[in-house]
Amino acid sequence: MSNLKLQGIGMTSQRTRERLVDRLLKQGVSHPKVLDVISRTPRHIFLDEALAHRAYEDSALPIGYNQTLSQPYIVARMTELILSHGKPKKILEVGTGSGYQTAVLAQVASLVYSIERIKPLQEKARQRLRELGFRNVQLRHADGGFGWSQAAPFDAIVSAAAPREIPKQLTQQLAPGGILVIPVGSGGKQSLTVVKRIGDTENYDTQVIEDVCFVPLVAGIER
Ligand code: SAH
């Protein structure tokens, strides 16, 4: 990430980000790399100006088109789950949204591929990530439920939108030993789920982590 842009933000947001990290620690996020990345990522850049002052609250915030920027706790938790399975080289994200989680992931992996179905959201995210100087991110306007077969396999796949059932195309695009972190379920009740591919077999281990509340994974694209 370009230092210039970060220096321009000033001490106020640096201090509020540190407060956010303290809250995440209390909520049980403990991975040092995750806390370090959250403390350095300017979440306010990913919000419209009118909401930027709320960027370091631990809550989901609206980004337009009926979508939300994920709660920092959830971004931290998902990233921690990925890192607890090793250092990922290549990550696929489904649901770019504002691009905030993309920015976090781009600091823990060599390459991030991210798919968004709503074109204007993708365009905004592209602009923000470019401004911040990220060069290891590839964005695509498509239905992420099908994954990104040309770029597969992935060491980790993370979804910011909840399908009713785990899409087969996603688990099939995992590298040997790779993991999928995804909220699964419908109507208020979803479970954050980790699916791990066992070696290079077609067998998977599934583990439910906790109850969560995400926007639904929607089929097709919007221009
Ligand atoms: N991590 C993002 C979360 C955005 S909310 C952030 O922090 O900003 C989830 C996003 O998933 C929304 O932008 C929504 O449009 C997108 N989405 C939902 N279904 C999708 C699909 N099938 N393919 C790609 N993106 C999808």
mmCIF file of C-alpha atoms and ligand atoms in Angstrom:
data_model
loop_
_atom_site.group_PDB
_atom_site.id
_atom_site.type_symbol
_atom_site.label_atom_id
_atom_site.label_comp_id
_atom_site.label_asym_id
_atom_site.label_seq_id
_atom_site.Cartn_x
_atom_site.Cartn_y
_atom_site.Cartn_z
ATOM 1 C CA MET A 1 0.000 0.000 0.000
ATOM 2 C CA SER A 2 1.355 3.444 -0.784
ATOM 3 C CA ASN A 3 2.665 5.179 2.331
ATOM 4 C CA LEU A 4 1.821 8.619 1.023
ATOM 5 C CA LYS A 5 -1.896 7.971 1.081
ATOM 6 C CA LEU A 6 -1.703 6.521 4.578
ATOM 7 C CA GLN A 7 0.355 9.381 5.966
ATOM 8 C CA GLY A 8 -2.218 11.809 4.614
ATOM 9 C CA ILE A 9 -4.887 10.417 6.916
ATOM 10 C CA GLY A 10 -3.452 11.852 10.086
ATOM 11 C CA MET A 11 -3.307 10.734 13.689
ATOM 12 C CA THR A 12 -7.007 10.818 14.432
ATOM 13 C CA SER A 13 -7.878 7.797 12.374
ATOM 14 C CA GLN A 14 -4.670 6.014 13.421
ATOM 15 C CA ARG A 15 -5.739 6.359 17.056
ATOM 16 C CA THR A 16 -9.319 5.277 16.386
ATOM 17 C CA ARG A 17 -7.998 2.275 14.450
ATOM 18 C CA GLU A 18 -5.919 1.290 17.460
ATOM 19 C CA ARG A 19 -9.045 1.485 19.595
ATOM 20 C CA LEU A 20 -10.766 -0.791 17.098
ATOM 21 C CA VAL A 21 -7.896 -3.275 17.406
ATOM 22 C CA ASP A 22 -8.300 -3.227 21.220
ATOM 23 C CA ARG A 23 -11.976 -4.086 20.788
ATOM 24 C CA LEU A 24 -11.158 -6.924 18.390
ATOM 25 C CA LEU A 25 -8.676 -8.335 20.924
ATOM 26 C CA LYS A 26 -11.422 -8.325 23.574
ATOM 27 C CA GLN A 27 -13.718 -10.138 21.140
ATOM 28 C CA GLY A 28 -11.145 -12.910 20.812
ATOM 29 C CA VAL A 29 -9.285 -12.030 17.612
ATOM 30 C CA SER A 30 -5.664 -12.747 18.494
ATOM 31 C CA HIS A 31 -3.638 -13.305 15.309
ATOM 32 C CA PRO A 32 -0.893 -10.606 15.362
ATOM 33 C CA LYS A 33 -0.756 -10.291 11.559
ATOM 34 C CA VAL A 34 -4.524 -9.730 11.349
ATOM 35 C CA LEU A 35 -4.488 -7.089 14.091
ATOM 36 C CA ASP A 36 -1.515 -5.391 12.454
ATOM 37 C CA VAL A 37 -3.206 -5.270 9.048
ATOM 38 C CA ILE A 38 -6.490 -3.948 10.517
ATOM 39 C CA SER A 39 -4.570 -1.257 12.373
ATOM 40 C CA ARG A 40 -2.980 -0.118 9.092
ATOM 41 C CA THR A 41 -5.948 -0.321 6.705
ATOM 42 C CA PRO A 42 -7.878 2.942 6.254
ATOM 43 C CA ARG A 43 -11.482 1.691 6.432
ATOM 44 C CA HIS A 44 -12.842 5.235 6.032
ATOM 45 C CA ILE A 45 -11.527 5.286 2.439
ATOM 46 C CA PHE A 46 -14.048 2.551 1.599
ATOM 47 C CA LEU A 47 -17.099 4.540 2.726
ATOM 48 C CA ASP A 48 -18.906 7.498 1.243
ATOM 49 C CA GLU A 49 -17.814 10.747 2.876
ATOM 50 C CA ALA A 50 -21.038 11.173 4.857
ATOM 51 C CA LEU A 51 -20.350 7.903 6.695
ATOM 52 C CA ALA A 52 -16.560 8.064 6.911
ATOM 53 C CA HIS A 53 -16.609 9.314 10.520
ATOM 54 C CA ARG A 54 -18.205 6.000 11.562
ATOM 55 C CA ALA A 55 -15.572 3.883 9.821
ATOM 56 C CA TYR A 56 -13.902 2.579 12.982
ATOM 57 C CA GLU A 57 -17.065 1.533 14.773
ATOM 58 C CA ASP A 58 -17.324 -2.214 14.929
ATOM 59 C CA SER A 59 -20.464 -2.357 12.826
ATOM 60 C CA ALA A 60 -21.541 -3.116 9.286
ATOM 61 C CA LEU A 61 -22.206 0.108 7.337
ATOM 62 C CA PRO A 62 -24.241 0.812 4.175
ATOM 63 C CA ILE A 63 -22.365 1.138 0.861
ATOM 64 C CA GLY A 64 -25.424 1.601 -1.371
ATOM 65 C CA TYR A 65 -27.314 -0.853 -3.598
ATOM 66 C CA ASN A 66 -28.702 -2.480 -0.423
ATOM 67 C CA GLN A 67 -25.268 -3.814 0.477
ATOM 68 C CA THR A 68 -23.045 -3.321 3.507
ATOM 69 C CA LEU A 69 -19.377 -3.019 4.307
ATOM 70 C CA SER A 70 -18.741 -6.011 6.583
ATOM 71 C CA GLN A 71 -18.262 -5.472 10.321
ATOM 72 C CA PRO A 72 -14.529 -5.274 11.168
ATOM 73 C CA TYR A 73 -14.909 -8.171 13.626
ATOM 74 C CA ILE A 74 -16.151 -10.415 10.799
ATOM 75 C CA VAL A 75 -13.391 -9.340 8.396
ATOM 76 C CA ALA A 76 -10.802 -9.965 11.124
ATOM 77 C CA ARG A 77 -12.326 -13.322 12.101
ATOM 78 C CA MET A 78 -12.477 -14.605 8.512
ATOM 79 C CA THR A 79 -8.919 -13.487 7.814
ATOM 80 C CA GLU A 80 -7.747 -15.132 11.027
ATOM 81 C CA LEU A 81 -9.453 -18.390 10.044
ATOM 82 C CA ILE A 82 -7.598 -18.313 6.717
ATOM 83 C CA LEU A 83 -4.228 -17.613 8.338
ATOM 84 C CA SER A 84 -4.719 -20.333 10.947
ATOM 85 C CA HIS A 85 -4.491 -22.813 8.045
ATOM 86 C CA GLY A 86 -1.155 -21.524 6.753
ATOM 87 C CA LYS A 87 0.123 -18.638 4.660
ATOM 88 C CA PRO A 88 -2.079 -18.373 1.562
ATOM 89 C CA LYS A 89 -0.510 -17.397 -1.772
ATOM 90 C CA LYS A 90 -3.711 -17.045 -3.752
ATOM 91 C CA ILE A 91 -7.105 -16.055 -2.331
ATOM 92 C CA LEU A 92 -10.482 -15.757 -4.032
ATOM 93 C CA GLU A 93 -13.016 -13.356 -2.496
ATOM 94 C CA VAL A 94 -16.691 -13.521 -3.461
ATOM 95 C CA GLY A 95 -18.426 -10.147 -2.912
ATOM 96 C CA THR A 96 -15.900 -7.309 -3.313
ATOM 97 C CA GLY A 97 -18.438 -4.751 -2.065
ATOM 98 C CA SER A 98 -16.510 -1.677 -0.921
ATOM 99 C CA GLY A 99 -13.153 -3.399 -1.379
ATOM 100 C CA TYR A 100 -12.218 -3.114 2.328
ATOM 101 C CA GLN A 101 -11.864 -6.834 2.929
ATOM 102 C CA THR A 102 -10.057 -7.106 -0.417
ATOM 103 C CA ALA A 103 -7.501 -4.596 0.905
ATOM 104 C CA VAL A 104 -7.077 -6.581 4.119
ATOM 105 C CA LEU A 105 -6.641 -9.851 2.214
ATOM 106 C CA ALA A 106 -4.165 -8.257 -0.207
ATOM 107 C CA GLN A 107 -1.861 -7.654 2.768
ATOM 108 C CA VAL A 108 -1.806 -11.288 3.888
ATOM 109 C CA ALA A 109 -1.595 -13.054 0.498
ATOM 110 C CA SER A 110 0.494 -12.670 -2.644
ATOM 111 C CA LEU A 111 -2.500 -12.467 -4.973
ATOM 112 C CA VAL A 112 -6.184 -11.708 -4.413
ATOM 113 C CA TYR A 113 -8.912 -12.369 -6.969
ATOM 114 C CA SER A 114 -12.225 -10.748 -6.087
ATOM 115 C CA ILE A 115 -15.629 -11.007 -7.758
ATOM 116 C CA GLU A 116 -18.566 -8.586 -7.425
ATOM 117 C CA ARG A 117 -21.975 -8.873 -9.136
ATOM 118 C CA ILE A 118 -22.948 -5.160 -8.918
ATOM 119 C CA LYS A 119 -20.933 -3.190 -11.470
ATOM 120 C CA PRO A 120 -20.963 0.295 -9.821
ATOM 121 C CA LEU A 121 -19.728 -1.177 -6.517
ATOM 122 C CA GLN A 122 -16.945 -2.945 -8.358
ATOM 123 C CA GLU A 123 -15.928 0.278 -10.122
ATOM 124 C CA LYS A 124 -15.726 2.200 -6.840
ATOM 125 C CA ALA A 125 -13.737 -0.571 -5.198
ATOM 126 C CA ARG A 126 -11.347 -0.642 -8.165
ATOM 127 C CA GLN A 127 -10.719 3.081 -7.868
ATOM 128 C CA ARG A 128 -10.099 2.937 -4.104
ATOM 129 C CA LEU A 129 -7.756 -0.033 -4.306
ATOM 130 C CA ARG A 130 -5.833 1.655 -7.111
ATOM 131 C CA GLU A 131 -5.548 4.899 -5.105
ATOM 132 C CA LEU A 132 -4.158 2.955 -2.171
ATOM 133 C CA GLY A 133 -1.562 1.394 -4.449
ATOM 134 C CA PHE A 134 -2.573 -2.268 -4.367
ATOM 135 C CA ARG A 135 -1.028 -4.105 -7.309
ATOM 136 C CA ASN A 136 -1.776 -7.692 -6.327
ATOM 137 C CA VAL A 137 -5.561 -7.555 -6.727
ATOM 138 C CA GLN A 138 -7.609 -8.687 -9.726
ATOM 139 C CA LEU A 139 -11.286 -7.725 -9.879
ATOM 140 C CA ARG A 140 -14.040 -9.259 -11.963
ATOM 141 C CA HIS A 141 -17.690 -8.395 -12.586
ATOM 142 C CA ALA A 142 -19.460 -11.763 -12.480
ATOM 143 C CA ASP A 143 -21.561 -14.139 -10.381
ATOM 144 C CA GLY A 144 -19.096 -15.338 -7.771
ATOM 145 C CA GLY A 145 -21.119 -18.458 -7.030
ATOM 146 C CA PHE A 146 -19.275 -20.070 -9.917
ATOM 147 C CA GLY A 147 -15.858 -19.119 -8.586
ATOM 148 C CA TRP A 148 -13.099 -18.085 -11.025
ATOM 149 C CA SER A 149 -12.039 -21.269 -12.768
ATOM 150 C CA GLN A 150 -9.331 -19.671 -14.961
ATOM 151 C CA ALA A 151 -7.476 -18.508 -11.835
ATOM 152 C CA ALA A 152 -8.089 -21.650 -9.723
ATOM 153 C CA PRO A 153 -6.931 -23.412 -7.612
ATOM 154 C CA PHE A 154 -6.989 -21.146 -4.567
ATOM 155 C CA ASP A 155 -5.342 -21.669 -1.183
ATOM 156 C CA ALA A 156 -8.341 -19.937 0.360
ATOM 157 C CA ILE A 157 -11.755 -18.777 -0.787
ATOM 158 C CA VAL A 158 -13.801 -16.341 1.308
ATOM 159 C CA SER A 159 -17.372 -15.282 0.678
ATOM 160 C CA ALA A 160 -18.900 -12.050 2.005
ATOM 161 C CA ALA A 161 -22.391 -13.145 0.934
ATOM 162 C CA ALA A 162 -24.395 -16.120 2.203
ATOM 163 C CA PRO A 163 -25.702 -18.907 -0.061
ATOM 164 C CA ARG A 164 -28.363 -21.355 1.188
ATOM 165 C CA GLU A 165 -26.004 -24.199 0.450
ATOM 166 C CA ILE A 166 -22.280 -24.327 -0.214
ATOM 167 C CA PRO A 167 -21.706 -23.935 -3.989
ATOM 168 C CA LYS A 168 -19.861 -27.007 -5.367
ATOM 169 C CA GLN A 169 -17.901 -24.832 -7.820
ATOM 170 C CA LEU A 170 -16.244 -23.098 -4.885
ATOM 171 C CA THR A 171 -15.047 -26.213 -3.059
ATOM 172 C CA GLN A 172 -13.892 -27.660 -6.406
ATOM 173 C CA GLN A 173 -11.625 -24.649 -6.917
ATOM 174 C CA LEU A 174 -9.731 -25.181 -3.648
ATOM 175 C CA ALA A 175 -6.062 -26.201 -3.840
ATOM 176 C CA PRO A 176 -5.085 -29.368 -1.926
ATOM 177 C CA GLY A 177 -5.464 -28.530 1.769
ATOM 178 C CA GLY A 178 -7.155 -25.237 0.866
ATOM 179 C CA ILE A 179 -10.027 -23.740 2.862
ATOM 180 C CA LEU A 180 -13.330 -22.061 2.080
ATOM 181 C CA VAL A 181 -14.694 -19.606 4.670
ATOM 182 C CA ILE A 182 -18.360 -18.891 4.006
ATOM 183 C CA PRO A 183 -21.606 -17.925 5.769
ATOM 184 C CA VAL A 184 -24.281 -20.505 4.948
ATOM 185 C CA GLY A 185 -28.039 -20.355 5.521
ATOM 186 C CA SER A 186 -31.015 -18.127 4.886
ATOM 187 C CA GLY A 187 -33.457 -15.798 6.634
ATOM 188 C CA GLY A 188 -31.708 -14.304 9.741
ATOM 189 C CA LYS A 189 -29.910 -17.550 10.623
ATOM 190 C CA GLN A 190 -26.591 -18.276 8.998
ATOM 191 C CA SER A 191 -23.546 -20.191 10.174
ATOM 192 C CA LEU A 192 -20.007 -19.109 9.442
ATOM 193 C CA THR A 193 -18.585 -22.328 8.031
ATOM 194 C CA VAL A 194 -15.074 -23.519 7.213
ATOM 195 C CA VAL A 195 -14.684 -26.222 4.573
ATOM 196 C CA LYS A 196 -11.200 -27.719 4.274
ATOM 197 C CA ARG A 197 -10.155 -29.845 1.336
ATOM 198 C CA ILE A 198 -8.323 -32.890 2.676
ATOM 199 C CA GLY A 199 -4.996 -33.139 0.821
ATOM 200 C CA ASP A 200 -5.622 -33.467 -2.914
ATOM 201 C CA THR A 201 -8.652 -35.729 -2.456
ATOM 202 C CA GLU A 202 -12.248 -34.790 -3.222
ATOM 203 C CA ASN A 203 -13.030 -35.101 0.498
ATOM 204 C CA TYR A 204 -13.756 -32.134 2.706
ATOM 205 C CA ASP A 205 -13.901 -31.405 6.428
ATOM 206 C CA THR A 206 -16.690 -29.038 7.470
ATOM 207 C CA GLN A 207 -16.657 -27.036 10.678
ATOM 208 C CA VAL A 208 -19.265 -24.549 11.896
ATOM 209 C CA ILE A 209 -17.677 -21.561 13.648
ATOM 210 C CA GLU A 210 -20.476 -19.247 14.856
ATOM 211 C CA ASP A 211 -23.820 -17.625 13.983
ATOM 212 C CA VAL A 212 -23.505 -14.648 11.652
ATOM 213 C CA CYS A 213 -25.628 -12.227 9.629
ATOM 214 C CA PHE A 214 -24.581 -11.547 6.007
ATOM 215 C CA VAL A 215 -26.349 -10.292 2.913
ATOM 216 C CA PRO A 216 -27.527 -13.180 0.710
ATOM 217 C CA LEU A 217 -25.486 -14.507 -2.220
ATOM 218 C CA VAL A 218 -27.565 -13.509 -5.226
ATOM 219 C CA ALA A 219 -27.389 -15.210 -8.630
ATOM 220 C CA GLY A 220 -26.604 -13.293 -11.826
ATOM 221 C CA ILE A 221 -25.112 -9.821 -12.308
ATOM 222 C CA GLU A 222 -26.325 -6.179 -12.203
ATOM 223 C CA ARG A 223 -24.948 -3.485 -14.479
HETATM 224 N N1 SAH B 1 -16.441 -7.552 1.997
HETATM 225 C C1 SAH B 1 -17.347 -6.564 1.479
HETATM 226 C C2 SAH B 1 -18.743 -7.018 1.782
HETATM 227 C C3 SAH B 1 -19.774 -6.463 0.899
HETATM 228 S S1 SAH B 1 -21.384 -7.148 1.178
HETATM 229 C C4 SAH B 1 -17.046 -5.249 2.163
HETATM 230 O O1 SAH B 1 -16.472 -5.283 3.242
HETATM 231 O O2 SAH B 1 -17.384 -4.191 1.636
HETATM 232 C C5 SAH B 1 -21.371 -8.528 0.098
HETATM 233 C C6 SAH B 1 -21.179 -8.249 -1.346
HETATM 234 O O3 SAH B 1 -21.408 -9.470 -2.051
HETATM 235 C C7 SAH B 1 -22.159 -7.246 -1.956
HETATM 236 O O4 SAH B 1 -21.437 -6.220 -2.563
HETATM 237 C C8 SAH B 1 -22.945 -8.071 -2.986
HETATM 238 O O5 SAH B 1 -23.292 -7.340 -4.139
HETATM 239 C C9 SAH B 1 -21.967 -9.181 -3.299
HETATM 240 N N2 SAH B 1 -22.565 -10.393 -3.865
HETATM 241 C C10 SAH B 1 -23.728 -11.004 -3.533
HETATM 242 N N3 SAH B 1 -23.929 -12.090 -4.301
HETATM 243 C C11 SAH B 1 -22.864 -12.173 -5.141
HETATM 244 C C12 SAH B 1 -22.478 -13.068 -6.184
HETATM 245 N N4 SAH B 1 -23.239 -14.107 -6.536
HETATM 246 N N5 SAH B 1 -21.324 -12.846 -6.836
HETATM 247 C C13 SAH B 1 -20.533 -11.784 -6.516
HETATM 248 N N6 SAH B 1 -20.833 -10.902 -5.544
HETATM 249 C C14 SAH B 1 -21.976 -11.096 -4.854
#
